[in-house]
Amino acid sequence: MAGSDTIYEDVSMVFSDSGYPPFHINSKHKKTEAETGIVVDLLNKFQENYPYKIYTHVMPIRRVNFELDRGSMDMRYDSPVFVGKKADNFIWSEPFANSRDCIIALKNSWFEFEKPEDLFGKKVGIISGFSYLEYDKYFKEGKISSRKVDKQEQLIKMLKLKRLDCFIGNIHTTPYEIKLSGLPLEDFYFSDKALYSFQLMFQINKSKIKLKKDLDTFIRQAASNGLLKSIESKYR
């Protein structure tokens, strides 16, 4: 635990302004801050035990990528599978969450989803700037008709208004967003078939080797001593 005479290292952490509840929930009052969420709570606990001062910044996803690429920000959280070839330009922490994306539709207008072709001819909602891995090529080719928005809460509203047949959501973020919207979760159907699975980690500037080492130690401890589960339970 850091003491009063500890020398702290400044770290800049960047979040996307679209939010990714329950992992990060942006402040409604200060658009430049990530107010709460699993990642925010985890980093707050990390700072209590390690000599770092983490400053958070919120910006559009395209600018997030730009700032990380040019090295003006130290880290964010993501998965290497979404970063692609650029993943090798960074060092990655131990994973702190396993997740997967799936198809979300209204329960009263559900259709069977097993493969990409099942989405051909459907109006599918996605978030602008996000990667959907192999599905990106189908959107680009026009084989799957996409409707792009800035935030998942917009996708939920559009689905309820039947302006979409479905949208690509997440097993962690979408139930939380539906809960925040005040809509009954039982009105929605989540596909059993995942589009893909992934692990969330901290994507770190290569110069921050000690930061990665300390984060790895902390994440392993948080997983073994129950801290991670305790934080996750707050957002169910």
CSV table of C-alpha atoms in Angstrom, one decimal:
chain,number,residue,atom,x,y,z
A,1,MET,CA,0.0,0.0,0.0
A,2,ALA,CA,1.3,3.4,-1.0
A,3,GLY,CA,2.4,5.7,1.9
A,4,SER,CA,2.4,9.5,2.4
A,5,ASP,CA,6.0,9.8,1.1
A,6,THR,CA,5.3,7.6,-2.0
A,7,ILE,CA,6.3,9.0,-5.4
A,8,TYR,CA,3.4,8.4,-7.8
A,9,GLU,CA,3.5,7.8,-11.5
A,10,ASP,CA,0.9,9.5,-13.6
A,11,VAL,CA,-1.1,7.3,-16.0
A,12,SER,CA,-3.6,8.5,-18.6
A,13,MET,CA,-6.5,6.1,-19.1
A,14,VAL,CA,-8.9,6.7,-22.0
A,15,PHE,CA,-12.5,5.6,-22.4
A,16,SER,CA,-14.8,5.8,-25.4
A,17,ASP,CA,-17.7,8.3,-25.1
A,18,SER,CA,-20.2,5.6,-26.2
A,19,GLY,CA,-19.8,3.9,-22.8
A,20,TYR,CA,-19.7,0.2,-22.2
A,21,PRO,CA,-21.8,-0.6,-19.1
A,22,PRO,CA,-21.3,-2.2,-16.7
A,23,PHE,CA,-17.5,-2.0,-17.5
A,24,HIS,CA,-17.6,1.8,-17.8
A,25,ILE,CA,-20.4,4.2,-17.4
A,26,ASN,CA,-19.8,7.8,-18.4
A,27,SER,CA,-20.8,10.8,-16.3
A,28,LYS,CA,-24.1,12.5,-17.4
A,29,HIS,CA,-22.9,15.7,-16.0
A,30,LYS,CA,-19.2,15.7,-17.0
A,31,LYS,CA,-18.8,14.4,-20.5
A,32,THR,CA,-15.0,14.1,-20.1
A,33,GLU,CA,-15.2,11.6,-17.2
A,34,ALA,CA,-16.0,7.9,-16.8
A,35,GLU,CA,-17.9,8.0,-13.6
A,36,THR,CA,-18.3,4.4,-12.5
A,37,GLY,CA,-18.3,0.8,-13.7
A,38,ILE,CA,-16.3,-2.4,-13.2
A,39,VAL,CA,-13.2,-1.1,-14.8
A,40,VAL,CA,-13.3,2.3,-12.9
A,41,ASP,CA,-13.8,0.5,-9.6
A,42,LEU,CA,-11.0,-1.9,-10.4
A,43,LEU,CA,-8.6,0.9,-11.2
A,44,ASN,CA,-9.6,2.8,-8.0
A,45,LYS,CA,-8.7,-0.3,-5.9
A,46,PHE,CA,-5.5,-0.7,-7.9
A,47,GLN,CA,-4.5,2.9,-7.0
A,48,GLU,CA,-5.1,2.2,-3.3
A,49,ASN,CA,-2.4,-0.5,-3.4
A,50,TYR,CA,0.1,0.7,-6.1
A,51,PRO,CA,1.9,4.0,-6.6
A,52,TYR,CA,0.0,5.3,-9.6
A,53,LYS,CA,-2.3,8.3,-10.2
A,54,ILE,CA,-4.7,7.4,-13.0
A,55,TYR,CA,-6.3,10.2,-14.9
A,56,THR,CA,-9.3,9.3,-17.0
A,57,HIS,CA,-10.3,10.8,-20.3
A,58,VAL,CA,-13.4,10.3,-22.4
A,59,MET,CA,-13.5,10.8,-26.2
A,60,PRO,CA,-15.0,9.4,-29.4
A,61,ILE,CA,-13.8,5.9,-30.3
A,62,ARG,CA,-12.0,7.1,-33.4
A,63,ARG,CA,-10.0,9.6,-31.4
A,64,VAL,CA,-9.3,7.0,-28.7
A,65,ASN,CA,-7.6,4.9,-31.4
A,66,PHE,CA,-5.7,7.9,-32.7
A,67,GLU,CA,-4.4,9.0,-29.3
A,68,LEU,CA,-3.3,5.5,-28.4
A,69,ASP,CA,-1.6,5.0,-31.7
A,70,ARG,CA,0.4,8.2,-31.3
A,71,GLY,CA,1.3,7.4,-27.7
A,72,SER,CA,-0.4,10.4,-26.0
A,73,MET,CA,-2.5,8.1,-23.8
A,74,ASP,CA,-1.1,5.3,-21.7
A,75,MET,CA,-3.9,2.7,-21.8
A,76,ARG,CA,-7.5,1.7,-22.3
A,77,TYR,CA,-9.3,-1.6,-21.9
A,78,ASP,CA,-10.2,-3.7,-24.9
A,79,SER,CA,-9.5,-7.1,-26.4
A,80,PRO,CA,-6.7,-7.9,-28.8
A,81,VAL,CA,-9.2,-9.6,-31.2
A,82,PHE,CA,-10.8,-6.2,-31.9
A,83,VAL,CA,-7.5,-4.3,-32.3
A,84,GLY,CA,-6.2,-6.6,-35.0
A,85,LYS,CA,-2.7,-6.2,-36.4
A,86,LYS,CA,-2.2,-3.1,-34.2
A,87,ALA,CA,-2.4,-5.3,-31.1
A,88,ASP,CA,1.3,-6.0,-31.4
A,89,ASN,CA,2.0,-2.3,-31.0
A,90,PHE,CA,0.9,-2.6,-27.3
A,91,ILE,CA,1.4,-4.8,-24.3
A,92,TRP,CA,-1.6,-6.4,-22.7
A,93,SER,CA,-2.5,-7.1,-19.1
A,94,GLU,CA,-3.9,-10.3,-17.7
A,95,PRO,CA,-7.6,-10.7,-18.7
A,96,PHE,CA,-10.1,-9.4,-16.1
A,97,ALA,CA,-13.3,-10.5,-17.8
A,98,ASN,CA,-14.6,-13.1,-20.4
A,99,SER,CA,-17.5,-12.0,-22.5
A,100,ARG,CA,-19.2,-12.6,-25.8
A,101,ASP,CA,-21.4,-10.8,-28.3
A,102,CYS,CA,-24.7,-12.1,-29.5
A,103,ILE,CA,-27.9,-11.2,-31.5
A,104,ILE,CA,-30.6,-9.3,-29.6
A,105,ALA,CA,-34.2,-9.2,-30.9
A,106,LEU,CA,-37.6,-8.7,-29.4
A,107,LYS,CA,-39.0,-11.9,-28.0
A,108,ASN,CA,-42.2,-11.6,-30.0
A,109,SER,CA,-40.3,-11.3,-33.3
A,110,TRP,CA,-37.4,-13.6,-32.7
A,111,PHE,CA,-35.8,-15.6,-35.5
A,112,GLU,CA,-33.3,-18.4,-35.5
A,113,PHE,CA,-29.7,-17.4,-35.6
A,114,GLU,CA,-26.9,-19.9,-36.2
A,115,LYS,CA,-24.7,-18.4,-38.9
A,116,PRO,CA,-24.0,-15.0,-40.6
A,117,GLU,CA,-26.4,-15.9,-43.5
A,118,ASP,CA,-29.3,-15.8,-41.1
A,119,LEU,CA,-28.8,-12.0,-40.9
A,120,PHE,CA,-29.0,-11.5,-44.7
A,121,GLY,CA,-32.0,-9.3,-45.4
A,122,LYS,CA,-32.3,-8.2,-41.8
A,123,LYS,CA,-31.9,-4.6,-40.5
A,124,VAL,CA,-29.1,-5.0,-37.9
A,125,GLY,CA,-28.1,-2.3,-35.5
A,126,ILE,CA,-24.5,-1.7,-34.7
A,127,ILE,CA,-22.4,1.0,-32.9
A,128,SER,CA,-20.3,3.3,-35.1
A,129,GLY,CA,-16.6,2.8,-34.8
A,130,PHE,CA,-16.9,-0.7,-33.1
A,131,SER,CA,-15.4,-3.8,-34.7
A,132,TYR,CA,-17.6,-6.8,-35.3
A,133,LEU,CA,-14.8,-9.0,-36.5
A,134,GLU,CA,-15.9,-11.3,-39.4
A,135,TYR,CA,-19.2,-9.6,-39.6
A,136,ASP,CA,-17.6,-6.3,-40.7
A,137,LYS,CA,-17.1,-7.6,-44.2
A,138,TYR,CA,-20.8,-8.5,-44.5
A,139,PHE,CA,-21.7,-5.0,-43.5
A,140,LYS,CA,-19.2,-3.5,-45.9
A,141,GLU,CA,-20.4,-5.7,-48.8
A,142,GLY,CA,-24.0,-4.9,-48.0
A,143,LYS,CA,-25.0,-8.5,-47.5
A,144,ILE,CA,-26.1,-7.5,-44.0
A,145,SER,CA,-27.9,-4.2,-43.8
A,146,SER,CA,-26.5,-2.2,-40.9
A,147,ARG,CA,-28.0,0.7,-39.0
A,148,LYS,CA,-25.2,2.7,-37.2
A,149,VAL,CA,-25.7,4.7,-34.0
A,150,ASP,CA,-23.4,6.2,-31.4
A,151,LYS,CA,-24.7,4.3,-28.3
A,152,GLN,CA,-26.3,1.1,-27.4
A,153,GLU,CA,-29.3,2.8,-25.7
A,154,GLN,CA,-30.2,4.1,-29.2
A,155,LEU,CA,-30.2,0.5,-30.5
A,156,ILE,CA,-32.6,-0.6,-27.7
A,157,LYS,CA,-35.0,2.3,-28.5
A,158,MET,CA,-34.9,1.5,-32.2
A,159,LEU,CA,-35.5,-2.2,-31.7
A,160,LYS,CA,-38.6,-1.4,-29.4
A,161,LEU,CA,-39.9,0.9,-32.2
A,162,LYS,CA,-39.3,-1.9,-34.7
A,163,ARG,CA,-37.0,0.1,-36.8
A,164,LEU,CA,-34.5,-2.8,-36.5
A,165,ASP,CA,-34.9,-6.5,-36.7
A,166,CYS,CA,-32.1,-7.0,-34.2
A,167,PHE,CA,-28.9,-5.6,-33.1
A,168,ILE,CA,-25.5,-6.9,-32.0
A,169,GLY,CA,-25.2,-6.7,-28.2
A,170,ASN,CA,-23.2,-8.2,-25.4
A,171,ILE,CA,-24.1,-10.6,-22.6
A,172,HIS,CA,-22.8,-8.1,-20.0
A,173,THR,CA,-23.5,-4.7,-21.4
A,174,THR,CA,-26.9,-5.2,-23.0
A,175,PRO,CA,-28.8,-6.5,-20.0
A,176,TYR,CA,-27.4,-3.6,-18.0
A,177,GLU,CA,-28.4,-1.0,-20.6
A,178,ILE,CA,-31.9,-2.5,-20.8
A,179,LYS,CA,-32.1,-2.2,-17.0
A,180,LEU,CA,-31.0,1.4,-17.2
A,181,SER,CA,-33.7,2.1,-19.8
A,182,GLY,CA,-36.5,0.9,-17.5
A,183,LEU,CA,-37.6,-1.8,-20.0
A,184,PRO,CA,-38.4,-5.4,-18.9
A,185,LEU,CA,-35.5,-7.7,-19.8
A,186,GLU,CA,-38.0,-10.5,-20.5
A,187,ASP,CA,-39.2,-8.5,-23.6
A,188,PHE,CA,-35.8,-9.3,-25.3
A,189,TYR,CA,-34.3,-12.5,-26.6
A,190,PHE,CA,-30.6,-13.1,-26.6
A,191,SER,CA,-29.2,-15.7,-29.1
A,192,ASP,CA,-27.7,-18.8,-27.6
A,193,LYS,CA,-25.2,-18.8,-30.4
A,194,ALA,CA,-22.4,-16.3,-29.9
A,195,LEU,CA,-21.0,-14.3,-32.8
A,196,TYR,CA,-17.6,-14.5,-31.0
A,197,SER,CA,-16.1,-14.7,-27.5
A,198,PHE,CA,-13.3,-12.5,-26.2
A,199,GLN,CA,-11.4,-11.5,-23.1
A,200,LEU,CA,-11.1,-7.9,-21.8
A,201,MET,CA,-7.7,-6.7,-20.8
A,202,PHE,CA,-5.8,-3.4,-20.4
A,203,GLN,CA,-4.2,-2.3,-23.6
A,204,ILE,CA,-1.0,-0.6,-22.5
A,205,ASN,CA,1.7,1.6,-24.1
A,206,LYS,CA,4.8,-0.4,-24.6
A,207,SER,CA,6.9,2.0,-22.5
A,208,LYS,CA,4.8,1.1,-19.4
A,209,ILE,CA,6.4,-2.2,-18.6
A,210,LYS,CA,6.2,-1.8,-14.8
A,211,LEU,CA,2.6,-0.7,-15.0
A,212,LYS,CA,1.7,-3.9,-16.9
A,213,LYS,CA,3.6,-6.0,-14.3
A,214,ASP,CA,1.8,-4.4,-11.4
A,215,LEU,CA,-1.6,-4.6,-13.1
A,216,ASP,CA,-1.0,-8.3,-13.8
A,217,THR,CA,-0.2,-9.0,-10.2
A,218,PHE,CA,-3.2,-7.0,-9.0
A,219,ILE,CA,-5.6,-8.7,-11.4
A,220,ARG,CA,-4.5,-12.1,-10.4
A,221,GLN,CA,-4.9,-11.2,-6.7
A,222,ALA,CA,-8.3,-9.7,-7.4
A,223,ALA,CA,-9.5,-12.9,-9.1
A,224,SER,CA,-8.2,-15.1,-6.3
A,225,ASN,CA,-9.3,-13.1,-3.3
A,226,GLY,CA,-12.8,-12.4,-4.5
A,227,LEU,CA,-12.4,-8.7,-5.2
A,228,LEU,CA,-13.2,-9.0,-8.8
A,229,LYS,CA,-16.4,-10.9,-8.2
A,230,SER,CA,-17.4,-8.4,-5.5
A,231,ILE,CA,-17.0,-5.5,-7.9
A,232,GLU,CA,-18.9,-7.4,-10.7
A,233,SER,CA,-21.8,-8.2,-8.3
A,234,LYS,CA,-22.5,-4.5,-7.8
A,235,TYR,CA,-23.5,-4.2,-11.4
A,236,ARG,CA,-25.9,-7.1,-11.8
